Tab-separated table of C-alpha atoms in Angstrom:
chain	number	residue	atom	x	y	z
X	1	MET	CA	81.688	-32.716	-70.376
X	2	THR	CA	82.797	-30.541	-73.308
X	3	ASP	CA	82.131	-26.909	-72.892
X	4	GLN	CA	80.495	-25.418	-75.983
X	5	SER	CA	81.139	-21.873	-77.203
X	6	SER	CA	77.589	-21.407	-78.335
X	7	ASN	CA	74.333	-23.145	-77.544
X	8	GLN	CA	73.598	-25.495	-80.376
X	9	MET	CA	69.914	-25.811	-79.342
X	10	TRP	CA	69.144	-22.722	-81.382
X	11	GLY	CA	69.885	-24.653	-84.560
X	12	GLY	CA	69.846	-22.665	-87.807
X	13	ARG	CA	67.860	-19.703	-86.548
X	14	PHE	CA	70.879	-17.600	-85.477
X	15	ALA	CA	74.072	-17.297	-87.343
X	16	ALA	CA	76.286	-16.627	-84.199
X	17	GLY	CA	76.022	-17.598	-80.553
X	18	PRO	CA	75.293	-15.123	-77.773
X	19	ASP	CA	78.098	-12.759	-76.738
X	20	ALA	CA	79.418	-12.851	-73.217
X	21	ILE	CA	76.851	-10.348	-71.727
X	22	MET	CA	73.835	-12.054	-73.288
X	23	GLU	CA	75.279	-15.511	-72.094
X	24	ALA	CA	75.674	-14.134	-68.537
X	25	ILE	CA	72.066	-12.660	-68.312
X	26	ASN	CA	70.555	-15.571	-70.100
X	27	ALA	CA	72.222	-18.453	-68.053
X	28	SER	CA	70.540	-20.000	-65.121
X	29	ILE	CA	72.790	-22.992	-64.530
X	30	GLY	CA	74.511	-21.269	-61.648
X	31	PHE	CA	71.464	-21.856	-59.576
X	32	ASP	CA	69.119	-24.130	-61.334
X	33	GLN	CA	71.591	-26.989	-61.129
X	34	ARG	CA	69.927	-27.634	-57.691
X	35	MET	CA	67.007	-29.220	-59.704
X	36	ALA	CA	69.290	-31.849	-61.296
X	37	ALA	CA	67.620	-34.825	-59.572
X	38	GLN	CA	64.128	-33.512	-60.383
X	39	ASP	CA	65.109	-32.817	-63.973
X	40	ILE	CA	66.422	-36.276	-64.536
X	41	ALA	CA	63.432	-37.908	-62.845
X	42	GLY	CA	61.063	-36.051	-65.161
X	43	SER	CA	63.262	-37.009	-68.259
X	44	ARG	CA	63.320	-40.653	-67.256
X	45	ALA	CA	59.470	-40.707	-66.860
X	46	HIS	CA	59.109	-38.870	-70.207
X	47	ALA	CA	61.389	-41.413	-71.972
X	48	ALA	CA	59.410	-44.412	-70.485
X	49	MET	CA	56.149	-42.885	-71.736
X	50	LEU	CA	57.380	-42.139	-75.135
X	51	ALA	CA	58.321	-45.745	-75.518
X	52	ALA	CA	55.025	-47.029	-73.983
X	53	THR	CA	53.129	-44.910	-76.616
X	54	GLY	CA	55.267	-45.978	-79.444
X	55	VAL	CA	56.859	-42.508	-80.082
X	56	ILE	CA	60.319	-43.854	-79.632
X	57	THR	CA	61.709	-47.415	-79.463
X	58	ASP	CA	62.190	-49.352	-76.307
X	59	SER	CA	65.827	-49.681	-76.931
X	60	ASP	CA	66.239	-45.897	-77.279
X	61	ALA	CA	64.175	-45.347	-74.018
X	62	ARG	CA	66.327	-47.844	-72.275
X	63	ALA	CA	69.491	-46.215	-73.320
X	64	ILE	CA	68.171	-42.782	-72.368
X	65	ARG	CA	67.024	-43.860	-68.920
X	66	GLU	CA	70.295	-45.746	-68.165
X	67	GLY	CA	72.322	-42.800	-69.530
X	68	LEU	CA	70.478	-40.289	-67.279
X	69	LEU	CA	71.352	-42.398	-64.320
X	70	THR	CA	74.965	-42.139	-65.330
X	71	VAL	CA	74.627	-38.264	-65.640
X	72	LEU	CA	72.944	-38.199	-62.201
X	73	SER	CA	75.641	-40.152	-60.616
X	74	GLU	CA	78.287	-37.751	-62.157
X	75	ILE	CA	76.350	-34.789	-60.731
X	76	GLN	CA	76.020	-36.302	-57.296
X	77	ASN	CA	79.693	-37.294	-57.158
X	78	GLY	CA	80.882	-33.817	-58.158
X	79	GLU	CA	82.263	-35.074	-61.432
X	80	PHE	CA	79.966	-33.156	-63.759
X	81	GLN	CA	81.256	-30.035	-65.531
X	82	PHE	CA	78.460	-27.440	-65.897
X	83	SER	CA	78.482	-25.010	-68.711
X	84	THR	CA	77.075	-21.577	-68.739
X	85	ALA	CA	77.019	-21.692	-72.658
X	86	LEU	CA	74.387	-24.433	-72.279
X	87	GLU	CA	72.308	-22.049	-70.175
X	88	ASP	CA	70.340	-24.270	-67.738
X	89	ILE	CA	70.239	-27.640	-66.069
X	90	HIS	CA	68.039	-29.094	-68.923
X	91	MET	CA	70.532	-28.494	-71.688
X	92	ASN	CA	73.508	-29.422	-69.618
X	93	VAL	CA	71.923	-32.709	-68.867
X	94	GLU	CA	70.899	-33.354	-72.362
X	95	ALA	CA	74.263	-32.381	-73.861
X	96	ARG	CA	76.111	-34.759	-71.472
X	97	LEU	CA	73.517	-37.463	-72.173
X	98	LYS	CA	74.392	-37.155	-75.899
X	99	GLU	CA	78.107	-37.691	-75.029
X	100	VAL	CA	77.243	-40.738	-72.949
X	101	ILE	CA	74.716	-42.497	-75.224
X	102	GLY	CA	74.924	-40.792	-78.671
X	103	GLU	CA	72.032	-40.421	-81.100
X	104	PRO	CA	69.141	-41.734	-78.846
X	105	ALA	CA	69.676	-38.671	-76.627
X	106	GLY	CA	68.280	-36.526	-79.380
X	107	ARG	CA	64.918	-38.265	-79.098
X	108	LEU	CA	64.438	-37.449	-75.443
X	109	HIS	CA	62.935	-33.952	-76.187
X	110	THR	CA	60.210	-35.291	-78.408
X	111	GLY	CA	56.766	-34.136	-77.309
X	112	ARG	CA	57.938	-31.670	-74.780
X	113	SER	CA	59.395	-28.142	-74.435
X	114	ARG	CA	61.785	-26.589	-71.887
X	115	ASN	CA	58.678	-24.641	-70.747
X	116	ASP	CA	56.861	-27.730	-69.396
X	117	GLN	CA	60.142	-29.273	-68.435
X	118	VAL	CA	61.175	-26.455	-66.145
X	119	ALA	CA	57.741	-26.178	-64.692
X	120	THR	CA	57.749	-29.842	-63.847
X	121	ASP	CA	61.295	-29.733	-62.373
X	122	PHE	CA	60.416	-26.677	-60.255
X	123	LYS	CA	57.148	-28.277	-59.024
X	124	LEU	CA	59.038	-31.431	-58.018
X	125	TRP	CA	61.612	-29.367	-56.253
X	126	VAL	CA	59.080	-27.250	-54.334
X	127	ARG	CA	57.003	-30.392	-53.465
X	128	ASP	CA	60.146	-31.899	-51.862
X	129	GLN	CA	60.613	-28.709	-49.849
X	130	LEU	CA	56.972	-28.829	-48.684
X	131	ASP	CA	57.531	-32.405	-47.496
X	132	ALA	CA	60.735	-31.261	-45.655
X	133	ALA	CA	58.740	-28.412	-44.205
X	134	GLU	CA	56.087	-30.833	-42.888
X	135	THR	CA	58.732	-33.001	-41.265
X	136	GLY	CA	60.232	-29.903	-39.634
X	137	LEU	CA	57.016	-28.631	-38.316
X	138	LEU	CA	55.975	-31.965	-36.897
X	139	ALA	CA	59.333	-32.175	-35.075
X	140	LEU	CA	58.795	-28.579	-33.706
X	141	ILE	CA	55.312	-29.268	-32.566
X	142	ARG	CA	56.344	-32.453	-30.806
X	143	ALA	CA	59.099	-30.539	-28.979
X	144	LEU	CA	56.679	-27.902	-27.959
X	145	LEU	CA	54.181	-30.560	-26.726
X	146	ALA	CA	56.978	-32.128	-24.564
X	147	GLN	CA	57.621	-28.643	-22.987
X	148	ALA	CA	53.810	-28.077	-22.442
X	149	GLU	CA	53.372	-31.558	-20.833
X	150	ALA	CA	56.253	-31.001	-18.392
X	151	GLY	CA	54.968	-27.574	-17.374
X	152	ALA	CA	51.207	-27.931	-17.747
X	153	ASP	CA	50.563	-26.503	-14.192
X	154	TRP	CA	53.588	-24.166	-13.892
X	155	VAL	CA	52.266	-20.705	-13.423
X	156	MET	CA	53.837	-17.734	-15.286
X	157	PRO	CA	52.618	-14.264	-16.247
X	158	GLY	CA	50.560	-13.770	-19.348
X	159	PHE	CA	51.129	-10.563	-21.099
X	160	THR	CA	49.336	-7.902	-23.188
X	161	HIS	CA	51.381	-5.019	-24.464
X	162	LEU	CA	54.287	-6.852	-22.745
X	163	GLN	CA	52.655	-5.804	-19.502
X	164	THR	CA	51.615	-8.414	-16.774
X	165	ALA	CA	47.941	-9.228	-17.613
X	166	GLN	CA	46.817	-12.470	-15.985
X	167	PRO	CA	48.453	-15.597	-14.731
X	168	VAL	CA	48.654	-18.382	-17.283
X	169	THR	CA	50.536	-21.729	-17.284
X	170	TRP	CA	53.707	-22.606	-19.039
X	171	GLY	CA	51.968	-25.384	-20.774
X	172	HIS	CA	49.246	-23.002	-21.994
X	173	HIS	CA	51.879	-20.655	-23.491
X	174	MET	CA	53.682	-23.475	-25.202
X	175	MET	CA	50.420	-24.791	-26.630
X	176	ALA	CA	49.704	-21.295	-28.118
X	177	TYR	CA	52.747	-21.876	-30.494
X	178	VAL	CA	51.510	-25.468	-31.143
X	179	GLU	CA	48.296	-23.916	-32.544
X	180	MET	CA	50.333	-21.512	-34.621
X	181	PHE	CA	52.672	-24.014	-36.101
X	182	GLY	CA	49.639	-26.372	-36.515
X	183	ARG	CA	48.079	-23.879	-38.820
X	184	ASP	CA	51.391	-23.715	-40.685
X	185	LEU	CA	51.328	-27.500	-41.039
X	186	SER	CA	47.839	-27.244	-42.343
X	187	ARG	CA	48.931	-24.667	-44.969
X	188	VAL	CA	51.871	-26.793	-46.000
X	189	ARG	CA	49.594	-29.771	-46.692
X	190	ASP	CA	46.986	-27.713	-48.421
X	191	ALA	CA	49.638	-26.120	-50.633
X	192	ARG	CA	51.083	-29.548	-51.465
X	193	ALA	CA	47.648	-30.992	-52.427
X	194	ARG	CA	46.795	-28.011	-54.594
X	195	MET	CA	50.086	-27.914	-56.533
X	196	ASN	CA	50.247	-31.574	-57.193
X	197	GLU	CA	49.342	-31.489	-60.893
X	198	SER	CA	51.846	-32.413	-63.642
X	199	PRO	CA	52.775	-29.781	-66.262
X	200	LEU	CA	54.786	-32.377	-68.298
X	201	GLY	CA	53.361	-32.818	-71.719
X	202	ALA	CA	51.981	-29.340	-71.994
X	203	ALA	CA	54.917	-28.646	-74.311
X	204	ALA	CA	55.667	-25.037	-75.166
X	205	LEU	CA	52.192	-23.805	-74.525
X	206	ALA	CA	49.610	-25.638	-76.743
X	207	GLY	CA	50.250	-29.362	-76.032
X	208	THR	CA	51.722	-31.660	-78.656
X	209	SER	CA	50.595	-33.630	-81.728
X	210	PHE	CA	52.467	-36.718	-80.492
X	211	PRO	CA	50.305	-39.449	-78.901
X	212	ILE	CA	51.713	-38.981	-75.410
X	213	ASP	CA	50.121	-40.231	-72.214
X	214	ARG	CA	50.271	-37.487	-69.641
X	215	GLN	CA	48.556	-39.506	-67.051
X	216	MET	CA	51.414	-42.099	-67.157
X	217	THR	CA	54.014	-39.367	-66.487
X	218	ALA	CA	51.948	-37.813	-63.816
X	219	GLU	CA	51.577	-41.074	-62.032
X	220	ALA	CA	55.292	-41.886	-62.471
X	221	LEU	CA	56.280	-38.588	-60.891
X	222	GLY	CA	53.860	-38.899	-58.016
X	223	PHE	CA	51.348	-36.135	-59.255
X	224	ASP	CA	47.684	-36.652	-58.683
X	225	ARG	CA	46.781	-35.776	-62.234
X	226	PRO	CA	48.078	-33.919	-65.268
X	227	ALA	CA	47.379	-30.083	-65.382
X	228	ALA	CA	44.241	-29.618	-67.351
X	229	ASN	CA	45.217	-26.523	-69.415
X	230	SER	CA	48.569	-26.379	-71.343
X	231	LEU	CA	48.704	-22.606	-71.362
X	232	ASP	CA	48.198	-22.441	-67.589
X	233	ALA	CA	50.523	-25.452	-67.021
X	234	VAL	CA	53.694	-23.702	-68.397
X	235	SER	CA	52.928	-20.263	-67.043
X	236	ASP	CA	51.671	-21.133	-63.565
X	237	ARG	CA	53.943	-20.181	-60.674
X	238	ASP	CA	51.170	-20.117	-58.060
X	239	PHE	CA	52.723	-23.177	-56.460
X	240	ALA	CA	56.002	-21.136	-55.774
X	241	LEU	CA	53.988	-18.134	-54.559
X	242	GLU	CA	52.068	-20.289	-52.192
X	243	PHE	CA	55.230	-22.017	-50.968
X	244	LEU	CA	56.677	-18.536	-50.241
X	245	SER	CA	53.497	-17.202	-48.695
X	246	THR	CA	53.344	-20.223	-46.458
X	247	ALA	CA	56.905	-19.891	-45.538
X	248	SER	CA	56.398	-16.282	-44.753
X	249	ILE	CA	53.516	-16.803	-42.302
X	250	CYS	CA	55.504	-19.627	-40.611
X	251	ALA	CA	58.571	-17.370	-40.477
X	252	VAL	CA	56.523	-14.673	-38.660
X	253	HIS	CA	55.505	-17.231	-36.075
X	254	LEU	CA	59.066	-18.426	-35.702
X	255	SER	CA	60.142	-14.875	-35.297
X	256	ARG	CA	57.548	-14.092	-32.576
X	257	PHE	CA	58.616	-17.123	-30.605
X	258	ALA	CA	62.345	-16.216	-31.209
X	259	GLU	CA	61.603	-12.674	-29.773
X	260	GLU	CA	60.111	-14.223	-26.596
X	261	LEU	CA	63.098	-16.507	-26.161
X	262	VAL	CA	65.427	-13.517	-26.487
X	263	ILE	CA	63.367	-11.663	-23.822
X	264	TRP	CA	62.892	-14.615	-21.486
X	265	SER	CA	66.541	-15.638	-21.535
X	266	SER	CA	67.677	-12.198	-20.474
X	267	ALA	CA	69.039	-11.530	-16.961
X	268	GLN	CA	66.044	-9.287	-16.363
X	269	PHE	CA	63.549	-12.073	-16.952
X	270	ARG	CA	65.407	-15.528	-16.374
X	271	PHE	CA	62.316	-17.334	-17.595
X	272	VAL	CA	64.349	-19.816	-19.586
X	273	THR	CA	67.930	-21.093	-19.876
X	274	LEU	CA	68.964	-21.825	-23.510
X	275	SER	CA	71.457	-24.564	-23.984
X	276	ASP	CA	75.123	-23.787	-24.956
X	277	ARG	CA	74.423	-25.434	-28.272
X	278	PHE	CA	72.228	-22.527	-29.370
X	279	SER	CA	73.980	-19.696	-27.611
X	280	THR	CA	77.274	-17.816	-28.168
X	281	GLY	CA	79.617	-15.796	-26.031
X	282	SER	CA	80.971	-12.234	-26.279
X	283	SER	CA	84.429	-11.402	-27.656
X	284	ILE	CA	84.964	-8.917	-24.833
X	285	MET	CA	82.451	-9.623	-22.018
X	286	PRO	CA	83.078	-12.988	-20.484
X	287	GLN	CA	79.804	-13.054	-18.596
X	288	LYS	CA	77.663	-12.909	-21.740
X	289	LYS	CA	75.520	-15.839	-23.117
X	290	ASN	CA	73.875	-14.540	-26.212
X	291	PRO	CA	70.693	-16.074	-27.805
X	292	ASP	CA	72.193	-15.727	-31.285
X	293	ALA	CA	70.206	-18.651	-32.772
X	294	ALA	CA	66.953	-16.993	-31.634
X	295	GLU	CA	68.088	-13.629	-33.036
X	296	LEU	CA	69.053	-15.053	-36.429
X	297	ILE	CA	65.726	-16.922	-36.633
X	298	ARG	CA	64.067	-13.594	-35.973
X	299	ALA	CA	65.919	-12.023	-38.859
X	300	LYS	CA	65.101	-14.808	-41.368
X	301	VAL	CA	61.539	-13.537	-41.790
X	302	GLY	CA	63.027	-10.582	-43.771
X	303	ARG	CA	64.675	-12.796	-46.268
X	304	ILE	CA	61.790	-15.071	-46.684
X	305	TYR	CA	59.182	-12.410	-46.982
X	306	GLY	CA	61.386	-10.444	-49.279
X	307	ALA	CA	61.481	-13.480	-51.595
X	308	ASN	CA	57.694	-13.659	-51.587
X	309	THR	CA	57.525	-9.972	-52.564
X	310	ALA	CA	60.150	-10.303	-55.300
X	311	LEU	CA	58.371	-13.231	-56.955
X	312	MET	CA	55.069	-11.424	-56.695
X	313	MET	CA	56.598	-8.576	-58.602
X	314	VAL	CA	58.223	-10.856	-61.244
X	315	MET	CA	54.801	-12.465	-62.014
X	316	LYS	CA	52.390	-9.471	-61.791
X	317	GLY	CA	52.691	-8.282	-65.369
X	318	LEU	CA	53.299	-11.378	-67.414
X	319	PRO	CA	50.810	-12.255	-70.168
X	320	LEU	CA	50.296	-15.956	-71.088
X	321	ALA	CA	52.163	-18.141	-71.549
X	322	TYR	CA	55.824	-18.289	-70.813
X	323	SER	CA	58.222	-15.243	-70.516
X	324	LYS	CA	61.932	-15.326	-69.846
X	325	ASP	CA	61.125	-13.196	-66.792
X	326	MET	CA	60.052	-16.488	-65.133
X	327	GLN	CA	63.658	-17.634	-64.956
X	328	GLU	CA	63.809	-15.168	-62.108
X	329	ASP	CA	61.469	-17.413	-60.063
X	330	LYS	CA	63.958	-19.837	-58.562
X	331	GLU	CA	66.735	-18.048	-56.653
X	332	GLN	CA	64.219	-16.430	-54.270
X	333	VAL	CA	62.541	-19.709	-53.606
X	334	PHE	CA	65.820	-21.540	-53.194
X	335	ASP	CA	67.035	-19.037	-50.611
X	336	ALA	CA	63.727	-18.911	-48.827
X	337	ALA	CA	63.608	-22.676	-48.545
X	338	ASP	CA	67.172	-22.882	-47.263
X	339	ASN	CA	66.410	-20.338	-44.587
X	340	TRP	CA	63.050	-21.746	-43.590
X	341	MET	CA	64.418	-25.286	-43.163
X	342	LEU	CA	67.329	-23.911	-41.119
X	343	ALA	CA	64.987	-21.818	-38.924
X	344	LEU	CA	62.638	-24.638	-38.250
X	345	ALA	CA	65.499	-27.003	-37.294
X	346	ALA	CA	67.161	-24.401	-35.103
X	347	MET	CA	63.928	-23.635	-33.315
X	348	GLU	CA	63.253	-27.250	-32.709
X	349	GLY	CA	66.648	-27.729	-31.230
X	350	MET	CA	66.280	-24.711	-29.002
X	351	VAL	CA	62.870	-25.814	-27.769
X	352	LYS	CA	64.090	-29.382	-27.045
X	353	ASP	CA	67.196	-28.157	-25.196
X	354	MET	CA	65.718	-25.105	-23.273
X	355	THR	CA	65.003	-25.243	-19.494
X	356	ALA	CA	62.008	-23.286	-18.109
X	357	ASN	CA	62.947	-21.789	-14.708
X	358	ARG	CA	59.838	-22.620	-12.824
X	359	ASP	CA	60.737	-20.481	-9.677
X	360	SER	CA	61.388	-17.310	-11.785
X	361	LEU	CA	58.125	-17.933	-13.717
X	362	ALA	CA	56.153	-18.360	-10.492
X	363	VAL	CA	57.609	-15.171	-8.921
X	364	ALA	CA	56.778	-13.204	-11.994
X	365	ALA	CA	53.294	-14.760	-12.212
X	366	GLY	CA	52.316	-13.065	-8.868
X	367	SER	CA	53.656	-9.579	-9.615
X	368	GLY	CA	52.095	-6.775	-11.493
X	369	PHE	CA	48.621	-7.170	-9.920
X	370	SER	CA	48.132	-10.124	-12.186
X	371	THR	CA	44.982	-11.290	-10.307
X	372	ALA	CA	43.059	-8.017	-10.662
X	373	THR	CA	40.740	-9.536	-13.148
X	374	ASP	CA	40.061	-12.417	-10.733
X	375	LEU	CA	39.185	-9.791	-8.028
X	376	ALA	CA	36.725	-8.049	-10.393
X	377	ASP	CA	35.191	-11.296	-11.346
X	378	TRP	CA	34.698	-12.147	-7.588
X	379	LEU	CA	32.990	-8.761	-7.046
X	380	VAL	CA	30.570	-9.623	-9.804
X	381	ARG	CA	29.932	-13.245	-8.894
X	382	VAL	CA	29.696	-12.944	-5.063
X	383	LEU	CA	28.558	-9.277	-4.404
X	384	GLY	CA	26.452	-8.981	-7.675
X	385	LEU	CA	28.106	-5.767	-8.758
X	386	PRO	CA	27.901	-4.807	-12.442
X	387	PHE	CA	31.168	-5.608	-14.060
X	388	ARG	CA	31.859	-1.820	-14.747
X	389	ASP	CA	31.449	-1.063	-11.112
X	390	ALA	CA	33.578	-3.985	-10.103
X	391	HIS	CA	36.196	-2.813	-12.558
X	392	HIS	CA	36.136	0.626	-10.840
X	393	VAL	CA	36.448	-0.899	-7.363
X	394	THR	CA	39.285	-3.137	-8.553
X	395	GLY	CA	41.134	-0.191	-9.948
X	396	SER	CA	40.819	1.636	-6.675
X	397	LEU	CA	42.165	-1.395	-4.796
X	398	VAL	CA	45.100	-1.528	-7.271
X	399	ALA	CA	45.820	2.053	-6.539
X	400	LYS	CA	45.769	1.445	-2.850
X	401	ALA	CA	48.206	-1.468	-3.200
X	402	GLU	CA	50.499	0.703	-5.312
X	403	GLY	CA	50.391	3.383	-2.662
X	404	LYS	CA	51.379	0.808	-0.007
X	405	ASP	CA	54.012	-0.765	-2.248
X	406	CYS	CA	52.348	-4.104	-2.056
X	407	ASP	CA	50.430	-6.516	-4.282
X	408	LEU	CA	46.651	-7.214	-4.003
X	409	PRO	CA	46.896	-10.329	-1.778
X	410	ASP	CA	48.947	-8.298	0.671
X	411	LEU	CA	46.163	-5.709	1.316
X	412	THR	CA	44.392	-6.212	4.680
X	413	LEU	CA	40.676	-6.919	4.865
X	414	ASP	CA	40.228	-3.402	6.388
X	415	ASP	CA	42.103	-1.954	3.260
X	416	MET	CA	39.550	-3.836	1.059
X	417	LYS	CA	36.527	-2.740	3.105
X	418	SER	CA	37.718	0.926	2.864
X	419	VAL	CA	37.009	0.802	-0.858
X	420	HIS	CA	33.870	-1.450	-0.756
X	421	ALA	CA	32.285	-2.298	2.585
X	422	ASP	CA	30.782	-5.614	1.557
X	423	ILE	CA	34.042	-7.334	0.646
X	424	THR	CA	34.683	-10.424	2.818
X	425	LYS	CA	37.767	-12.531	3.641
X	426	ASP	CA	36.582	-14.992	0.969
X	427	VAL	CA	38.081	-12.659	-1.596
X	428	TYR	CA	41.526	-13.942	-0.817
X	429	SER	CA	40.605	-17.285	-2.237
X	430	VAL	CA	40.820	-15.799	-5.760
X	431	LEU	CA	43.971	-13.707	-5.345
X	432	GLY	CA	46.475	-16.450	-5.480
X	433	VAL	CA	47.866	-17.321	-8.886
X	434	GLU	CA	47.370	-20.972	-8.555
X	435	ASN	CA	43.682	-20.360	-7.824
X	436	SER	CA	43.582	-18.001	-10.727
X	437	VAL	CA	44.772	-20.424	-13.341
X	438	ASN	CA	42.714	-23.298	-11.957
X	439	SER	CA	39.574	-21.282	-12.261
X	440	ARG	CA	40.072	-20.772	-16.095
X	441	GLN	CA	38.186	-23.839	-17.076
X	442	SER	CA	36.581	-22.539	-20.151
X	443	TYR	CA	37.513	-24.546	-23.339
X	444	GLY	CA	40.929	-23.498	-24.415
X	445	GLY	CA	41.612	-21.720	-21.079
X	446	THR	CA	44.803	-21.911	-19.121
X	447	ALA	CA	43.590	-24.296	-16.265
X	448	PRO	CA	45.886	-27.229	-16.239
X	449	ASP	CA	43.103	-29.773	-17.053
X	450	GLN	CA	42.164	-27.794	-20.068
X	451	VAL	CA	45.996	-27.675	-21.109
X	452	ARG	CA	46.413	-31.334	-20.650
X	453	ALA	CA	43.263	-31.954	-22.682
X	454	GLN	CA	44.687	-29.948	-25.577
X	455	ILE	CA	48.078	-31.754	-25.312
X	456	GLU	CA	46.405	-35.088	-25.621
X	457	ARG	CA	44.370	-33.796	-28.545
X	458	TRP	CA	47.497	-32.628	-30.437
X	459	LYS	CA	49.492	-35.837	-29.584
X	460	ALA	CA	46.745	-37.816	-31.312
X	461	LEU	CA	47.121	-35.593	-34.389
X	462	VAL	CA	50.870	-35.628	-34.767
């Protein structure tokens, strides 16, 4: 494709083309070329509609549509020469189309503006990313369900403040993340449904006097309907903001899980073993196996959330309708999308490959007085103590166990009675971690039966 020293789209308005600095700040082709497929899809739909409404001839529309496929093939095969003088993907494609088919290319832009064109391209690109995110989330959720099903009755410590709190099951912990990523999946689907309105045909900001059929182009591009207000259609970037917001929340969930995997895979915990595929070694310490994939996922939230904040700042002061500021909407979204998809794929891989160390989990589940709450509940249920009194008695028994350097189940009955005389040997029935988790039968609780019920519910959904 021939590079041009000045952008001919300005026509007779300017006597000279932009100088190098203006060209550099004005051009977006360095990044918006990623939307080439979407741009060409939108242009082909627009050309077909122009012919159907009699605005251009069928022969011109056919030449345009076939020529655009030639341009797309050149781009996909790496044969296309992008020009910064032509600013963006739209003008690069149109200029090359003119070289390929000649005069009919000049009729393609009838009844539209770059304003509705870029909004359409960007929506199509973001929609594709939401579809990819849905696929990634479904794969991750299924990997978590497999882990949960395998360890539905494996005991492990549940934590608050990263201190041992109560025993739970491995399956219950995995299902907590299923719920988190399930909400992310819901947000992805909601965002896709909300943004699926076509800006094409809104033109610069006021619509067009040509007898176009916006419903036709909307349907051709897979949109549910045309956007109902031309001003809003070209100036709306809510879809990009919602994409980044959804990505940011999901990245937080990925980061929280990554943090747990970093902790759990350490020599001090040994709760899980990560596969070699998602670990690295040390350049100097041969014994090291570092959870680098998890650590990098943990860091991705900064880039994704940063993109969200950056685009919020771009949009916050813009009057209707289009302003050139909005050219700064894409790089953040592109970067966030790349990192979100990579983090989802890496987390799914780690979850599928990781091995939960059942023995280590069980040993940890029984430490740290994890059944203290079960003891307090027994005092309430069997002896009829008010819970606050039972809490005090249990605290005294924990102190006694600490003094004897043992856990609650290791206290003798005489030890127990020295704190409260009515305690009987039946108390030991609630002090085992297996008994503890099996007793948590409330809906959503950690009892294996409850965990399995939630697994089946989710398997039916995904």
